[in-house]
């Protein structure tokens, strides 16, 4: 949750009513969750999969995708710039095509329901596997600690590799409505403080196939 004096509190898309969290009025229920830290995203990923979420600051167990899982899910086996191919496409990307827009709105941001977010079930940013929102809209937290040189290390060549070496930043992928299309490339990577929260920052969960097969047979 944001501190009482944080000006972004008006943009938190959910509110607690009658002992339950609900989407605020005028906010589409199929918007991505925003203004959530890595810790909050990891806690939710554990809770929603029936795990003990109280150790949410650790990534020893997590249902956030690793960077490698995220990138493969976004582009498939071919090294494409975007989920659909190599070209920037205004019809498939929710990114900022004119950076002056946000500079002009910096002092007086729009109301929550007018933020340029898009529903997560749109076919924008759709990957070869049918996953949606894999380019643009909101950044997505990943399980890894961020290291700009990780993929040059020996550890990166291991099966199901992810960076568990502790550092100051956690990885994020996908780009957002705030930044240019170049940041939404499937291979683009960067890190952020795990406490960070942003109107352009969300997450998605993942799980092994066995989790779903166990659910269907229960």
GROMACS .gro file of C-alpha atoms in nm:
model
  218
    1UNK     CA    1   0.000   0.000   0.000
    2UNK     CA    2   0.108   0.357  -0.059
    3UNK     CA    3   0.189   0.599   0.220
    4UNK     CA    4  -0.083   0.848   0.319
    5UNK     CA    5   0.106   1.141   0.166
    6UNK     CA    6   0.173   0.967  -0.167
    7UNK     CA    7   0.001   1.162  -0.446
    8UNK     CA    8  -0.052   0.840  -0.640
    9UNK     CA    9  -0.298   0.701  -0.385
   10UNK     CA   10  -0.584   0.822  -0.605
   11UNK     CA   11  -0.460   0.588  -0.878
   12UNK     CA   12  -0.471   0.267  -0.676
   13UNK     CA   13  -0.740   0.075  -0.870
   14UNK     CA   14  -0.882  -0.120  -0.576
   15UNK     CA   15  -1.044  -0.026  -0.245
   16UNK     CA   16  -1.138  -0.224   0.065
   17UNK     CA   17  -1.512  -0.237   0.127
   18UNK     CA   18  -1.696  -0.462   0.371
   19UNK     CA   19  -1.384  -0.663   0.452
   20UNK     CA   20  -1.299  -0.737   0.090
   21UNK     CA   21  -1.098  -0.575  -0.189
   22UNK     CA   22  -1.303  -0.443  -0.477
   23UNK     CA   23  -1.229  -0.258  -0.799
   24UNK     CA   24  -1.302   0.113  -0.770
   25UNK     CA   25  -1.596   0.269  -0.950
   26UNK     CA   26  -1.539   0.345  -1.321
   27UNK     CA   27  -1.233   0.119  -1.331
   28UNK     CA   28  -1.263  -0.179  -1.570
   29UNK     CA   29  -1.231  -0.512  -1.389
   30UNK     CA   30  -1.003  -0.642  -1.664
   31UNK     CA   31  -0.736  -0.378  -1.622
   32UNK     CA   32  -0.391  -0.491  -1.504
   33UNK     CA   33  -0.308  -0.440  -1.138
   34UNK     CA   34  -0.072  -0.146  -1.091
   35UNK     CA   35   0.113   0.028  -0.807
   36UNK     CA   36   0.227  -0.303  -0.662
   37UNK     CA   37   0.581  -0.371  -0.541
   38UNK     CA   38   0.778  -0.686  -0.617
   39UNK     CA   39   0.704  -0.796  -0.262
   40UNK     CA   40   0.331  -0.746  -0.312
   41UNK     CA   41   0.337  -0.926  -0.646
   42UNK     CA   42   0.530  -1.219  -0.502
   43UNK     CA   43   0.302  -1.242  -0.198
   44UNK     CA   44  -0.002  -1.257  -0.425
   45UNK     CA   45   0.159  -1.519  -0.650
   46UNK     CA   46   0.216  -1.742  -0.347
   47UNK     CA   47  -0.127  -1.681  -0.193
   48UNK     CA   48  -0.323  -1.743  -0.512
   49UNK     CA   49  -0.144  -2.076  -0.558
   50UNK     CA   50  -0.228  -2.188  -0.206
   51UNK     CA   51   0.120  -2.133  -0.061
   52UNK     CA   52   0.232  -1.963   0.259
   53UNK     CA   53   0.284  -1.604   0.145
   54UNK     CA   54   0.442  -1.475   0.467
   55UNK     CA   55   0.795  -1.525   0.336
   56UNK     CA   56   0.713  -1.296   0.044
   57UNK     CA   57   1.049  -1.119   0.047
   58UNK     CA   58   1.223  -1.439  -0.060
   59UNK     CA   59   1.220  -1.577  -0.413
   60UNK     CA   60   1.316  -1.928  -0.302
   61UNK     CA   61   0.958  -2.014  -0.396
   62UNK     CA   62   0.768  -1.788  -0.632
   63UNK     CA   63   0.506  -1.801  -0.902
   64UNK     CA   64   0.638  -1.496  -1.080
   65UNK     CA   65   0.805  -1.593  -1.409
   66UNK     CA   66   1.181  -1.596  -1.434
   67UNK     CA   67   1.330  -1.363  -1.693
   68UNK     CA   68   1.402  -1.659  -1.921
   69UNK     CA   69   1.048  -1.792  -1.886
   70UNK     CA   70   0.905  -1.449  -1.953
   71UNK     CA   71   1.111  -1.389  -2.267
   72UNK     CA   72   1.038  -1.732  -2.411
   73UNK     CA   73   0.670  -1.686  -2.339
   74UNK     CA   74   0.681  -1.347  -2.515
   75UNK     CA   75   0.861  -1.436  -2.839
   76UNK     CA   76   0.873  -1.815  -2.864
   77UNK     CA   77   1.182  -1.997  -2.988
   78UNK     CA   78   1.268  -1.739  -3.254
   79UNK     CA   79   1.466  -1.425  -3.160
   80UNK     CA   80   1.202  -1.172  -3.264
   81UNK     CA   81   1.199  -0.813  -3.143
   82UNK     CA   82   0.830  -0.832  -3.050
   83UNK     CA   83   0.585  -1.118  -2.998
   84UNK     CA   84   0.451  -1.077  -3.354
   85UNK     CA   85   0.779  -1.008  -3.534
   86UNK     CA   86   1.032  -0.731  -3.588
   87UNK     CA   87   0.837  -0.412  -3.654
   88UNK     CA   88   0.682  -0.165  -3.411
   89UNK     CA   89   0.307  -0.174  -3.465
   90UNK     CA   90   0.078   0.098  -3.332
   91UNK     CA   91  -0.218  -0.140  -3.345
   92UNK     CA   92  -0.046  -0.402  -3.129
   93UNK     CA   93   0.144  -0.192  -2.876
   94UNK     CA   94   0.018   0.021  -2.589
   95UNK     CA   95   0.325   0.239  -2.540
   96UNK     CA   96   0.395   0.611  -2.542
   97UNK     CA   97   0.431   0.725  -2.902
   98UNK     CA   98   0.473   1.089  -2.798
   99UNK     CA   99   0.678   1.149  -2.483
  100UNK     CA  100   0.555   1.508  -2.464
  101UNK     CA  101   0.219   1.370  -2.351
  102UNK     CA  102   0.352   1.263  -2.012
  103UNK     CA  103   0.564   1.572  -1.965
  104UNK     CA  104   0.252   1.784  -2.008
  105UNK     CA  105   0.056   1.569  -1.759
  106UNK     CA  106   0.333   1.542  -1.500
  107UNK     CA  107   0.193   1.812  -1.271
  108UNK     CA  108  -0.174   1.722  -1.317
  109UNK     CA  109  -0.213   1.353  -1.401
  110UNK     CA  110  -0.553   1.237  -1.529
  111UNK     CA  111  -0.813   1.068  -1.306
  112UNK     CA  112  -0.766   0.698  -1.243
  113UNK     CA  113  -1.021   0.580  -1.499
  114UNK     CA  114  -0.856   0.796  -1.766
  115UNK     CA  115  -0.510   0.645  -1.735
  116UNK     CA  116  -0.410   0.501  -2.075
  117UNK     CA  117  -0.420   0.142  -1.953
  118UNK     CA  118  -0.580  -0.133  -2.160
  119UNK     CA  119  -0.762  -0.453  -2.061
  120UNK     CA  120  -0.542  -0.759  -2.014
  121UNK     CA  121  -0.762  -0.969  -2.242
  122UNK     CA  122  -0.707  -0.758  -2.553
  123UNK     CA  123  -0.506  -0.928  -2.826
  124UNK     CA  124  -0.242  -0.657  -2.813
  125UNK     CA  125   0.107  -0.785  -2.739
  126UNK     CA  126  -0.005  -1.143  -2.805
  127UNK     CA  127   0.270  -1.404  -2.810
  128UNK     CA  128   0.302  -1.712  -3.034
  129UNK     CA  129   0.158  -1.911  -2.742
  130UNK     CA  130  -0.151  -1.692  -2.721
  131UNK     CA  131  -0.041  -1.503  -2.409
  132UNK     CA  132  -0.167  -1.147  -2.416
  133UNK     CA  133  -0.008  -0.826  -2.298
  134UNK     CA  134   0.350  -0.946  -2.352
  135UNK     CA  135   0.457  -0.610  -2.495
  136UNK     CA  136   0.354  -0.270  -2.362
  137UNK     CA  137   0.071  -0.166  -2.130
  138UNK     CA  138   0.251  -0.229  -1.798
  139UNK     CA  139   0.592  -0.357  -1.693
  140UNK     CA  140   0.583  -0.701  -1.534
  141UNK     CA  141   0.790  -0.808  -1.234
  142UNK     CA  142   1.005  -1.119  -1.273
  143UNK     CA  143   1.140  -1.359  -1.013
  144UNK     CA  144   1.509  -1.282  -1.071
  145UNK     CA  145   1.742  -1.042  -0.904
  146UNK     CA  146   1.853  -0.806  -1.179
  147UNK     CA  147   2.211  -0.829  -1.304
  148UNK     CA  148   2.293  -0.664  -1.638
  149UNK     CA  149   2.567  -0.924  -1.696
  150UNK     CA  150   2.376  -1.233  -1.586
  151UNK     CA  151   2.336  -1.378  -1.936
  152UNK     CA  152   2.712  -1.365  -1.984
  153UNK     CA  153   2.766  -1.587  -1.679
  154UNK     CA  154   2.803  -1.965  -1.663
  155UNK     CA  155   2.492  -1.989  -1.447
  156UNK     CA  156   2.279  -1.857  -1.733
  157UNK     CA  157   2.356  -2.166  -1.943
  158UNK     CA  158   2.212  -2.401  -1.681
  159UNK     CA  159   1.870  -2.557  -1.732
  160UNK     CA  160   1.587  -2.334  -1.609
  161UNK     CA  161   1.843  -2.071  -1.512
  162UNK     CA  162   1.744  -1.768  -1.312
  163UNK     CA  163   1.946  -1.519  -1.112
  164UNK     CA  164   1.905  -1.603  -0.744
  165UNK     CA  165   2.221  -1.415  -0.641
  166UNK     CA  166   2.095  -1.142  -0.410
  167UNK     CA  167   2.122  -0.783  -0.525
  168UNK     CA  168   1.952  -0.447  -0.487
  169UNK     CA  169   1.712  -0.477  -0.782
  170UNK     CA  170   1.451  -0.715  -0.918
  171UNK     CA  171   1.396  -0.766  -1.289
  172UNK     CA  172   1.106  -0.632  -1.491
  173UNK     CA  173   1.007  -0.695  -1.851
  174UNK     CA  174   0.766  -0.584  -2.119
  175UNK     CA  175   0.765  -0.205  -2.138
  176UNK     CA  176   0.461   0.011  -2.067
  177UNK     CA  177   0.233   0.295  -2.170
  178UNK     CA  178   0.480   0.544  -2.022
  179UNK     CA  179   0.785   0.453  -2.231
  180UNK     CA  180   0.876   0.419  -2.599
  181UNK     CA  181   0.829   0.105  -2.807
  182UNK     CA  182   1.200   0.019  -2.784
  183UNK     CA  183   1.153  -0.070  -2.415
  184UNK     CA  184   0.876  -0.316  -2.505
  185UNK     CA  185   1.108  -0.540  -2.707
  186UNK     CA  186   1.101  -0.901  -2.587
  187UNK     CA  187   1.473  -0.899  -2.512
  188UNK     CA  188   1.484  -0.566  -2.330
  189UNK     CA  189   1.563  -0.604  -1.962
  190UNK     CA  190   1.610  -0.374  -1.669
  191UNK     CA  191   1.582  -0.372  -1.291
  192UNK     CA  192   1.401  -0.177  -1.024
  193UNK     CA  193   1.402  -0.159  -0.644
  194UNK     CA  194   1.166  -0.429  -0.513
  195UNK     CA  195   0.986  -0.168  -0.302
  196UNK     CA  196   0.903   0.037  -0.612
  197UNK     CA  197   0.544   0.090  -0.719
  198UNK     CA  198   0.434   0.255  -1.039
  199UNK     CA  199   0.128   0.333  -1.244
  200UNK     CA  200   0.311   0.162  -1.528
  201UNK     CA  201   0.420  -0.141  -1.326
  202UNK     CA  202   0.227  -0.465  -1.275
  203UNK     CA  203   0.286  -0.839  -1.283
  204UNK     CA  204   0.164  -1.175  -1.405
  205UNK     CA  205   0.183  -1.517  -1.242
  206UNK     CA  206   0.298  -1.850  -1.381
  207UNK     CA  207   0.289  -2.211  -1.262
  208UNK     CA  208   0.420  -2.551  -1.373
  209UNK     CA  209   0.187  -2.756  -1.593
  210UNK     CA  210   0.155  -3.010  -1.312
  211UNK     CA  211  -0.023  -2.749  -1.102
  212UNK     CA  212  -0.307  -2.727  -1.352
  213UNK     CA  213  -0.325  -3.101  -1.415
  214UNK     CA  214  -0.353  -3.159  -1.039
  215UNK     CA  215  -0.633  -2.901  -1.022
  216UNK     CA  216  -0.828  -3.060  -1.307
  217UNK     CA  217  -0.808  -3.407  -1.153
  218UNK     CA  218  -0.908  -3.292  -0.803
   0.00000   0.00000   0.00000
